mmCIF file of C-alpha atoms in Angstrom:
data_model
loop_
_atom_site.group_PDB
_atom_site.id
_atom_site.type_symbol
_atom_site.label_atom_id
_atom_site.label_comp_id
_atom_site.label_asym_id
_atom_site.label_seq_id
_atom_site.Cartn_x
_atom_site.Cartn_y
_atom_site.Cartn_z
ATOM 1 C CA UNK A 287 0.000 0.000 0.000
ATOM 2 C CA UNK A 288 1.383 3.372 -1.039
ATOM 3 C CA UNK A 289 1.801 5.970 1.715
ATOM 4 C CA UNK A 290 1.375 9.650 0.861
ATOM 5 C CA UNK A 291 1.944 12.956 2.612
ATOM 6 C CA UNK A 292 -0.018 16.046 1.575
ATOM 7 C CA UNK A 293 1.131 19.455 2.751
ATOM 8 C CA UNK A 294 -1.700 21.927 3.024
ATOM 9 C CA UNK A 295 -4.010 18.964 3.444
ATOM 10 C CA UNK A 296 -6.784 20.878 5.187
ATOM 11 C CA UNK A 297 -7.148 23.258 2.236
ATOM 12 C CA UNK A 298 -9.596 22.785 -0.612
ATOM 13 C CA UNK A 299 -7.364 20.917 -3.054
ATOM 14 C CA UNK A 300 -5.381 19.067 -0.404
ATOM 15 C CA UNK A 301 -8.423 17.760 1.436
ATOM 16 C CA UNK A 302 -10.115 16.507 -1.758
ATOM 17 C CA UNK A 303 -6.861 14.835 -2.825
ATOM 18 C CA UNK A 304 -6.535 13.205 0.601
ATOM 19 C CA UNK A 305 -10.044 11.772 0.416
ATOM 20 C CA UNK A 306 -9.408 10.368 -3.077
ATOM 21 C CA UNK A 307 -6.157 8.743 -1.969
ATOM 22 C CA UNK A 308 -7.958 7.059 0.919
ATOM 23 C CA UNK A 309 -10.671 5.862 -1.456
ATOM 24 C CA UNK A 310 -7.923 4.299 -3.585
ATOM 25 C CA UNK A 311 -6.610 2.370 -0.582
ATOM 26 C CA UNK A 312 -3.545 4.486 0.129
ATOM 27 C CA UNK A 313 -2.264 5.457 3.542
ATOM 28 C CA UNK A 314 -2.633 9.219 3.961
ATOM 29 C CA UNK A 315 -1.034 11.741 6.263
ATOM 30 C CA UNK A 316 -1.411 15.502 5.990
ATOM 31 C CA UNK A 317 0.767 18.302 7.281
ATOM 32 C CA UNK A 318 -1.586 21.171 7.887
ATOM 33 C CA UNK A 319 -3.013 23.872 10.085
ATOM 34 C CA UNK A 320 -6.536 24.697 11.237
ATOM 35 C CA UNK A 321 -6.476 28.474 11.083
ATOM 36 C CA UNK A 322 -9.851 29.018 9.396
ATOM 37 C CA UNK A 323 -13.352 27.565 9.808
ATOM 38 C CA UNK A 324 -13.002 25.847 6.426
ATOM 39 C CA UNK A 325 -9.700 24.226 7.445
ATOM 40 C CA UNK A 326 -11.224 23.046 10.706
ATOM 41 C CA UNK A 327 -14.236 21.574 8.917
ATOM 42 C CA UNK A 328 -11.997 19.838 6.394
ATOM 43 C CA UNK A 329 -9.797 18.518 9.202
ATOM 44 C CA UNK A 330 -12.820 16.987 10.917
ATOM 45 C CA UNK A 331 -13.814 15.296 7.647
ATOM 46 C CA UNK A 332 -10.316 13.898 7.176
ATOM 47 C CA UNK A 333 -10.096 12.660 10.756
ATOM 48 C CA UNK A 334 -13.443 10.906 10.377
ATOM 49 C CA UNK A 335 -11.964 8.998 7.438
ATOM 50 C CA UNK A 336 -8.964 7.877 9.482
ATOM 51 C CA UNK A 337 -6.480 10.299 7.933
ATOM 52 C CA UNK A 338 -3.575 11.281 10.184
ATOM 53 C CA UNK A 339 -3.080 15.015 10.650
ATOM 54 C CA UNK A 340 0.316 16.353 11.662
ATOM 55 C CA UNK A 341 -0.298 19.827 13.019
ATOM 56 C CA UNK A 342 2.276 22.299 11.839
ATOM 57 C CA UNK A 343 3.607 24.638 9.193
ATOM 58 C CA UNK A 344 6.089 23.961 6.402
ATOM 59 C CA UNK A 345 8.222 26.800 7.767
ATOM 60 C CA UNK A 346 8.807 24.694 10.901
ATOM 61 C CA UNK A 347 11.555 22.179 10.112
ATOM 62 C CA UNK A 348 10.682 19.961 13.081
ATOM 63 C CA UNK A 349 7.053 19.589 11.982
ATOM 64 C CA UNK A 350 8.140 18.892 8.411
ATOM 65 C CA UNK A 351 10.625 16.190 9.444
ATOM 66 C CA UNK A 352 8.010 14.547 11.661
ATOM 67 C CA UNK A 353 5.495 14.539 8.820
ATOM 68 C CA UNK A 354 7.942 12.948 6.357
ATOM 69 C CA UNK A 355 9.010 10.174 8.707
ATOM 70 C CA UNK A 356 7.737 6.628 8.834
ATOM 71 C CA UNK A 357 7.948 5.459 5.242
ATOM 72 C CA UNK A 358 6.253 8.097 3.084
ATOM 73 C CA UNK A 359 6.372 7.132 -0.603
ATOM 74 C CA UNK A 360 4.880 10.230 -2.253
ATOM 75 C CA UNK A 361 4.740 13.870 -1.159
ATOM 76 C CA UNK A 362 2.184 16.247 -2.633
ATOM 77 C CA UNK A 363 3.237 19.787 -1.788
ATOM 78 C CA UNK A 364 0.169 22.045 -1.821
ATOM 79 C CA UNK A 365 0.724 24.302 1.202
ATOM 80 C CA UNK A 366 1.206 27.938 0.213
ATOM 81 C CA UNK A 367 0.730 31.533 1.223
ATOM 82 C CA UNK A 368 -1.731 32.851 -1.335
ATOM 83 C CA UNK A 369 -4.662 35.058 -0.364
ATOM 84 C CA UNK A 370 -3.223 36.834 2.672
ATOM 85 C CA UNK A 371 -3.504 40.601 2.378
ATOM 86 C CA UNK A 372 -2.448 41.892 5.791
ATOM 87 C CA UNK A 373 1.036 40.343 5.903
ATOM 88 C CA UNK A 374 4.412 41.647 4.666
ATOM 89 C CA UNK A 375 5.933 40.329 1.442
ATOM 90 C CA UNK A 376 8.519 38.321 3.362
ATOM 91 C CA UNK A 377 5.719 36.047 4.621
ATOM 92 C CA UNK A 378 5.133 34.797 1.063
ATOM 93 C CA UNK A 379 8.828 34.049 0.622
ATOM 94 C CA UNK A 380 9.066 32.326 4.003
ATOM 95 C CA UNK A 381 6.235 29.951 3.109
ATOM 96 C CA UNK A 382 6.463 29.543 -0.670
ATOM 97 C CA UNK A 383 10.255 29.467 -0.944
ATOM 98 C CA UNK A 384 11.855 28.511 2.365
ATOM 99 C CA UNK A 385 8.948 26.285 3.381
ATOM 100 C CA UNK A 386 9.280 24.456 0.075
ATOM 101 C CA UNK A 387 13.012 24.019 0.699
ATOM 102 C CA UNK A 388 12.266 22.580 4.147
ATOM 103 C CA UNK A 389 9.864 20.012 2.732
ATOM 104 C CA UNK A 390 12.192 19.003 -0.104
ATOM 105 C CA UNK A 391 15.114 18.535 2.274
ATOM 106 C CA UNK A 392 13.042 16.403 4.644
ATOM 107 C CA UNK A 393 11.670 14.352 1.729
ATOM 108 C CA UNK A 394 15.183 13.594 0.449
ATOM 109 C CA UNK A 395 16.363 12.639 3.932
ATOM 110 C CA UNK A 396 13.334 10.342 4.336
ATOM 111 C CA UNK A 397 13.909 8.581 1.010
ATOM 112 C CA UNK A 398 10.642 9.701 -0.580
ATOM 113 C CA UNK A 399 10.113 8.117 -4.018
ATOM 114 C CA UNK A 400 8.171 10.960 -5.724
ATOM 115 C CA UNK A 401 7.591 14.636 -4.985
ATOM 116 C CA UNK A 402 4.726 16.473 -6.717
ATOM 117 C CA UNK A 403 5.070 20.220 -6.390
ATOM 118 C CA UNK A 404 1.869 22.247 -6.655
ATOM 119 C CA UNK A 405 2.685 25.528 -8.363
ATOM 120 C CA UNK A 406 0.341 28.045 -9.997
ATOM 121 C CA UNK A 407 -0.531 29.655 -13.314
ATOM 122 C CA UNK A 408 0.208 32.899 -11.445
ATOM 123 C CA UNK A 409 3.845 32.479 -12.500
ATOM 124 C CA UNK A 410 2.794 33.612 -16.008
ATOM 125 C CA UNK A 411 1.563 36.991 -14.765
ATOM 126 C CA UNK A 412 -0.621 38.582 -17.443
ATOM 127 C CA UNK A 413 0.217 36.695 -20.638
ATOM 128 C CA UNK A 414 -0.277 38.115 -24.106
ATOM 129 C CA UNK A 415 -3.219 37.042 -26.227
ATOM 130 C CA UNK A 416 -3.207 33.467 -27.404
ATOM 131 C CA UNK A 417 -2.888 30.026 -25.821
ATOM 132 C CA UNK A 418 -0.285 29.641 -23.094
ATOM 133 C CA UNK A 419 2.133 26.736 -22.939
ATOM 134 C CA UNK A 420 4.737 25.637 -20.451
ATOM 135 C CA UNK A 421 7.328 27.526 -22.515
ATOM 136 C CA UNK A 422 5.517 30.874 -22.382
ATOM 137 C CA UNK A 423 7.720 33.536 -20.691
ATOM 138 C CA UNK A 424 7.176 33.795 -16.953
ATOM 139 C CA UNK A 425 6.410 37.320 -15.738
ATOM 140 C CA UNK A 426 4.559 37.141 -12.404
ATOM 141 C CA UNK A 427 3.013 40.460 -11.432
ATOM 142 C CA UNK A 428 2.186 40.027 -7.746
ATOM 143 C CA UNK A 429 3.940 38.787 -4.645
ATOM 144 C CA UNK A 430 2.180 35.425 -4.707
ATOM 145 C CA UNK A 431 3.250 34.648 -8.279
ATOM 146 C CA UNK A 432 6.785 35.931 -7.736
ATOM 147 C CA UNK A 433 7.320 33.845 -4.612
ATOM 148 C CA UNK A 434 5.835 30.747 -6.252
ATOM 149 C CA UNK A 435 8.206 31.175 -9.199
ATOM 150 C CA UNK A 436 11.137 31.382 -6.793
ATOM 151 C CA UNK A 437 9.747 28.268 -5.129
ATOM 152 C CA UNK A 438 9.834 26.480 -8.489
ATOM 153 C CA UNK A 439 13.510 27.362 -8.813
ATOM 154 C CA UNK A 440 14.188 25.769 -5.439
ATOM 155 C CA UNK A 441 12.328 22.660 -6.586
ATOM 156 C CA UNK A 442 14.441 22.382 -9.745
ATOM 157 C CA UNK A 443 17.598 22.547 -7.672
ATOM 158 C CA UNK A 444 16.507 19.192 -6.193
ATOM 159 C CA UNK A 445 15.840 17.460 -9.536
ATOM 160 C CA UNK A 446 19.081 15.481 -9.262
ATOM 161 C CA UNK A 447 18.270 14.311 -5.732
ATOM 162 C CA UNK A 448 14.736 12.938 -6.063
ATOM 163 C CA UNK A 449 12.078 12.247 -8.741
ATOM 164 C CA UNK A 450 10.010 15.463 -8.924
ATOM 165 C CA UNK A 451 7.112 16.737 -11.040
ATOM 166 C CA UNK A 452 5.921 20.360 -11.124
ATOM 167 C CA UNK A 453 2.203 21.024 -11.676
ATOM 168 C CA UNK A 454 1.051 24.570 -12.390
ATOM 169 C CA UNK A 455 -2.535 24.573 -11.196
ATOM 170 C CA UNK A 456 -5.169 26.664 -12.944
ATOM 171 C CA UNK A 457 -8.258 28.197 -11.289
ATOM 172 C CA UNK A 458 -9.797 25.291 -9.382
ATOM 173 C CA UNK A 459 -13.373 24.896 -8.178
ATOM 174 C CA UNK A 460 -15.979 22.328 -7.205
ATOM 175 C CA UNK A 461 -17.562 20.835 -4.081
ATOM 176 C CA UNK A 462 -15.401 21.799 -1.118
ATOM 177 C CA UNK A 463 -14.341 25.152 -2.574
ATOM 178 C CA UNK A 464 -15.321 28.261 -0.624
ATOM 179 C CA UNK A 465 -13.666 30.817 -2.908
ATOM 180 C CA UNK A 466 -16.256 30.756 -5.695
ATOM 181 C CA UNK A 467 -19.021 30.722 -3.110
ATOM 182 C CA UNK A 468 -18.874 34.531 -3.125
ATOM 183 C CA UNK A 469 -19.654 34.581 -6.853
ATOM 184 C CA UNK A 470 -22.471 32.050 -6.577
ATOM 185 C CA UNK A 471 -23.945 33.751 -3.525
ATOM 186 C CA UNK A 472 -23.835 37.146 -5.225
ATOM 187 C CA UNK A 473 -25.573 35.754 -8.294
ATOM 188 C CA UNK A 474 -28.149 33.881 -6.216
ATOM 189 C CA UNK A 475 -29.064 37.069 -4.372
ATOM 190 C CA UNK A 476 -28.864 39.298 -7.473
ATOM 191 C CA UNK A 477 -25.964 41.244 -5.940
ATOM 192 C CA UNK A 478 -23.271 40.522 -8.502
ATOM 193 C CA UNK A 479 -22.163 43.317 -10.828
ATOM 194 C CA UNK A 480 -20.114 42.744 -13.970
ATOM 195 C CA UNK A 481 -17.047 44.969 -14.212
ATOM 196 C CA UNK A 482 -15.791 45.631 -17.704
ATOM 197 C CA UNK A 483 -16.756 43.757 -20.887
ATOM 198 C CA UNK A 484 -16.244 40.270 -19.414
ATOM 199 C CA UNK A 485 -14.389 38.922 -22.457
ATOM 200 C CA UNK A 486 -11.284 37.810 -20.537
ATOM 201 C CA UNK A 487 -10.824 34.034 -20.380
ATOM 202 C CA UNK A 488 -10.770 31.624 -17.435
ATOM 203 C CA UNK A 489 -9.406 28.121 -17.955
ATOM 204 C CA UNK A 490 -10.921 26.585 -14.852
ATOM 205 C CA UNK A 491 -10.322 23.036 -13.676
ATOM 206 C CA UNK A 492 -12.907 20.990 -11.777
ATOM 207 C CA UNK A 493 -11.570 19.454 -8.590
ATOM 208 C CA UNK A 494 -12.019 15.824 -9.668
ATOM 209 C CA UNK A 495 -10.066 16.458 -12.874
ATOM 210 C CA UNK A 496 -7.349 18.266 -10.936
ATOM 211 C CA UNK A 497 -6.989 15.418 -8.468
ATOM 212 C CA UNK A 498 -6.714 13.008 -11.406
ATOM 213 C CA UNK A 499 -3.869 15.109 -12.803
ATOM 214 C CA UNK A 500 -1.997 15.288 -9.516
ATOM 215 C CA UNK A 501 -2.245 11.536 -9.042
ATOM 216 C CA UNK A 502 -0.978 10.956 -12.570
ATOM 217 C CA UNK A 503 1.981 13.197 -11.755
ATOM 218 C CA UNK A 504 2.728 10.967 -8.769
ATOM 219 C CA UNK A 505 2.836 7.763 -10.798
ATOM 220 C CA UNK A 506 3.710 8.392 -14.453
ATOM 221 C CA UNK A 507 7.324 8.085 -15.597
ATOM 222 C CA UNK A 508 6.797 10.969 -18.020
ATOM 223 C CA UNK A 509 6.131 13.337 -15.140
ATOM 224 C CA UNK A 510 9.613 13.184 -13.629
ATOM 225 C CA UNK A 511 11.581 16.348 -14.257
ATOM 226 C CA UNK A 512 8.665 17.899 -16.138
ATOM 227 C CA UNK A 513 6.573 21.028 -15.647
ATOM 228 C CA UNK A 514 2.998 21.059 -16.873
ATOM 229 C CA UNK A 515 -0.283 22.962 -16.498
ATOM 230 C CA UNK A 516 -3.380 21.258 -15.077
ATOM 231 C CA UNK A 517 -6.456 23.012 -16.476
ATOM 232 C CA UNK A 518 -9.962 22.047 -17.556
ATOM 233 C CA UNK A 519 -11.337 21.002 -20.968
ATOM 234 C CA UNK A 520 -11.585 24.540 -22.383
ATOM 235 C CA UNK A 521 -11.320 28.225 -21.549
ATOM 236 C CA UNK A 522 -14.466 30.334 -21.194
ATOM 237 C CA UNK A 523 -15.038 34.076 -20.857
ATOM 238 C CA UNK A 524 -16.099 35.766 -17.646
ATOM 239 C CA UNK A 525 -19.538 36.376 -19.152
ATOM 240 C CA UNK A 526 -19.848 32.714 -20.151
ATOM 241 C CA UNK A 527 -18.753 31.685 -16.677
ATOM 242 C CA UNK A 528 -21.314 33.940 -15.003
ATOM 243 C CA UNK A 529 -24.055 32.765 -17.367
ATOM 244 C CA UNK A 530 -23.316 29.094 -16.608
ATOM 245 C CA UNK A 531 -23.366 29.767 -12.875
ATOM 246 C CA UNK A 532 -26.700 31.562 -13.269
ATOM 247 C CA UNK A 533 -28.174 28.553 -15.072
ATOM 248 C CA UNK A 534 -26.992 26.307 -12.246
ATOM 249 C CA UNK A 535 -28.726 28.656 -9.805
ATOM 250 C CA UNK A 536 -31.818 29.189 -11.973
ATOM 251 C CA UNK A 537 -31.172 32.932 -12.055
ATOM 252 C CA UNK A 538 -30.986 35.491 -14.836
ATOM 253 C CA UNK A 539 -27.521 36.889 -15.632
ATOM 254 C CA UNK A 540 -26.890 40.364 -14.180
ATOM 255 C CA UNK A 541 -27.578 43.303 -16.480
ATOM 256 C CA UNK A 542 -25.561 46.023 -14.754
ATOM 257 C CA UNK A 543 -21.983 46.576 -15.953
ATOM 258 C CA UNK A 544 -19.540 48.995 -14.336
ATOM 259 C CA UNK A 545 -16.478 50.530 -16.026
ATOM 260 C CA UNK A 546 -13.218 48.702 -15.432
ATOM 261 C CA UNK A 547 -10.597 51.483 -15.485
ATOM 262 C CA UNK A 548 -11.816 53.695 -12.590
ATOM 263 C CA UNK A 549 -12.522 50.687 -10.381
ATOM 264 C CA UNK A 550 -9.064 49.268 -11.026
ATOM 265 C CA UNK A 551 -7.559 52.643 -10.103
ATOM 266 C CA UNK A 552 -9.567 52.596 -6.877
ATOM 267 C CA UNK A 553 -8.358 49.054 -6.118
ATOM 268 C CA UNK A 554 -4.721 50.070 -6.526
ATOM 269 C CA UNK A 555 -5.197 53.119 -4.303
ATOM 270 C CA UNK A 556 -6.912 51.069 -1.573
ATOM 271 C CA UNK A 557 -4.168 48.458 -1.521
ATOM 272 C CA UNK A 558 -1.380 51.053 -1.344
ATOM 273 C CA UNK A 559 -3.138 52.913 1.450
ATOM 274 C CA UNK A 560 -4.606 50.142 3.594
ATOM 275 C CA UNK A 561 -2.224 47.196 3.250
ATOM 276 C CA UNK A 562 0.730 48.952 4.977
ATOM 277 C CA UNK A 563 -1.642 49.594 7.893
ATOM 278 C CA UNK A 564 -2.483 45.902 8.159
ATOM 279 C CA UNK A 565 -6.025 46.463 6.902
ATOM 280 C CA UNK A 566 -7.488 44.166 4.260
ATOM 281 C CA UNK A 567 -8.766 46.439 1.475
ATOM 282 C CA UNK A 568 -12.342 45.754 0.322
ATOM 283 C CA UNK A 569 -11.162 46.080 -3.275
ATOM 284 C CA UNK A 570 -7.660 45.232 -4.461
ATOM 285 C CA UNK A 571 -5.915 44.415 -7.778
ATOM 286 C CA UNK A 572 -5.827 40.656 -7.238
ATOM 287 C CA UNK A 573 -9.603 40.641 -6.774
ATOM 288 C CA UNK A 574 -9.998 42.696 -9.929
ATOM 289 C CA UNK A 575 -7.978 40.084 -11.836
ATOM 290 C CA UNK A 576 -11.199 38.092 -12.139
ATOM 291 C CA UNK A 577 -12.351 40.673 -14.684
ATOM 292 C CA UNK A 578 -8.949 41.371 -16.251
ATOM 293 C CA UNK A 579 -6.572 38.429 -16.592
ATOM 294 C CA UNK A 580 -7.094 36.096 -19.505
ATOM 295 C CA UNK A 581 -5.782 32.532 -19.663
ATOM 296 C CA UNK A 582 -6.191 29.758 -22.189
ATOM 297 C CA UNK A 583 -3.800 26.801 -22.013
ATOM 298 C CA UNK A 584 -2.687 24.352 -24.666
ATOM 299 C CA UNK A 585 -2.193 21.584 -22.111
ATOM 300 C CA UNK A 586 0.025 19.560 -24.423
ATOM 301 C CA UNK A 587 2.610 18.642 -21.773
ATOM 302 C CA UNK A 588 -0.023 17.206 -19.413
ATOM 303 C CA UNK A 589 -1.709 15.268 -22.214
ATOM 304 C CA UNK A 590 1.476 13.838 -23.677
ATOM 305 C CA UNK A 591 3.466 13.185 -20.520
ATOM 306 C CA UNK A 592 0.657 12.176 -18.145
ATOM 307 C CA UNK A 593 -2.254 11.102 -20.324
ATOM 308 C CA UNK A 594 -4.273 13.801 -18.558
ATOM 309 C CA UNK A 595 -7.806 14.154 -19.967
ATOM 310 C CA UNK A 596 -10.029 16.596 -18.018
ATOM 311 C CA UNK A 597 -13.667 15.652 -18.502
ATOM 312 C CA UNK A 598 -15.861 18.095 -16.569
ATOM 313 C CA UNK A 599 -16.718 21.353 -18.350
ATOM 314 C CA UNK A 600 -17.854 24.417 -16.410
ATOM 315 C CA UNK A 601 -21.540 23.919 -17.258
ATOM 316 C CA UNK A 602 -21.596 20.575 -15.455
ATOM 317 C CA UNK A 603 -19.070 21.617 -12.823
ATOM 318 C CA UNK A 604 -21.115 24.700 -11.915
ATOM 319 C CA UNK A 605 -24.209 22.546 -11.474
ATOM 320 C CA UNK A 606 -22.408 20.176 -9.103
ATOM 321 C CA UNK A 607 -20.829 23.072 -7.229
ATOM 322 C CA UNK A 608 -24.151 24.868 -6.791
ATOM 323 C CA UNK A 609 -25.657 21.672 -5.370
ATOM 324 C CA UNK A 610 -22.866 21.471 -2.802
ATOM 325 C CA UNK A 611 -23.264 25.161 -1.870
ATOM 326 C CA UNK A 612 -26.986 24.568 -1.300
ATOM 327 C CA UNK A 613 -26.277 21.519 0.854
ATOM 328 C CA UNK A 614 -23.964 23.639 3.020
ATOM 329 C CA UNK A 615 -26.383 26.549 3.295
ATOM 330 C CA UNK A 616 -24.040 28.961 1.499
ATOM 331 C CA UNK A 617 -26.774 30.191 -0.790
#
């Protein structure tokens, strides 16, 4: 029986991956924290399924070494600093760079057979028009993307010490995700407003497809030493995304559209003013990216190296996600 360790295992992706691994008969341990209500709820679900939780952070070498001990075969590294707004930039580097180094070092020392590093499409920044591939120039434009790119460089420095695969994860969603709940709730209550034309593209990936891709990265020989994007079947525009979510909710799409440029200027001003004071701005550039950034991926590396075939389009994924939100009382 294969034994796996998942860092960030109480997060959305990590917890769904952990549950799948258990379903497949694997021994599962997670290194994680319970800082938010969602993490605590996920932790309770994992514990109920017999999954071992090692409490701790990847920046703590002792916790990391303890988590890697005892015959771990595969490490999935999904822990990251991502959405924090009231922390200094060094926090992102401590977690996404030095924390990654800690986990890699412990994995090598423990004789781990495969390391799957969860990176992000944020390393591309704001790509030019046209499909993006793994060879597209990397120009991250925020602290999260920059620190994750530096984390990738640390990972590559270990390529000669352990079999490693790097997965750049696209926008993920599905049952278990709380992030898109804001969009669905706003649409359900007729409180969502479109900003800008809504023609920018989102290449979302449904959680079941993403978990399939990560597991393929942990087993396929073609994954070793490779970097690939895990995205869904096709890219859709913001307007198409909103329309599909409205159909899942049995609501009409919103009619009101606000201008993009002045709101983006306001977001920049709020972040520059409030973030240094430790205040989370109500509107900030990364939130505005939903209406601005445009991604469409070729996905050739994942198809050819892993045999990755995402199956759930956003129409069906939105329906399943809306059902889960209803079951949890989010709507």
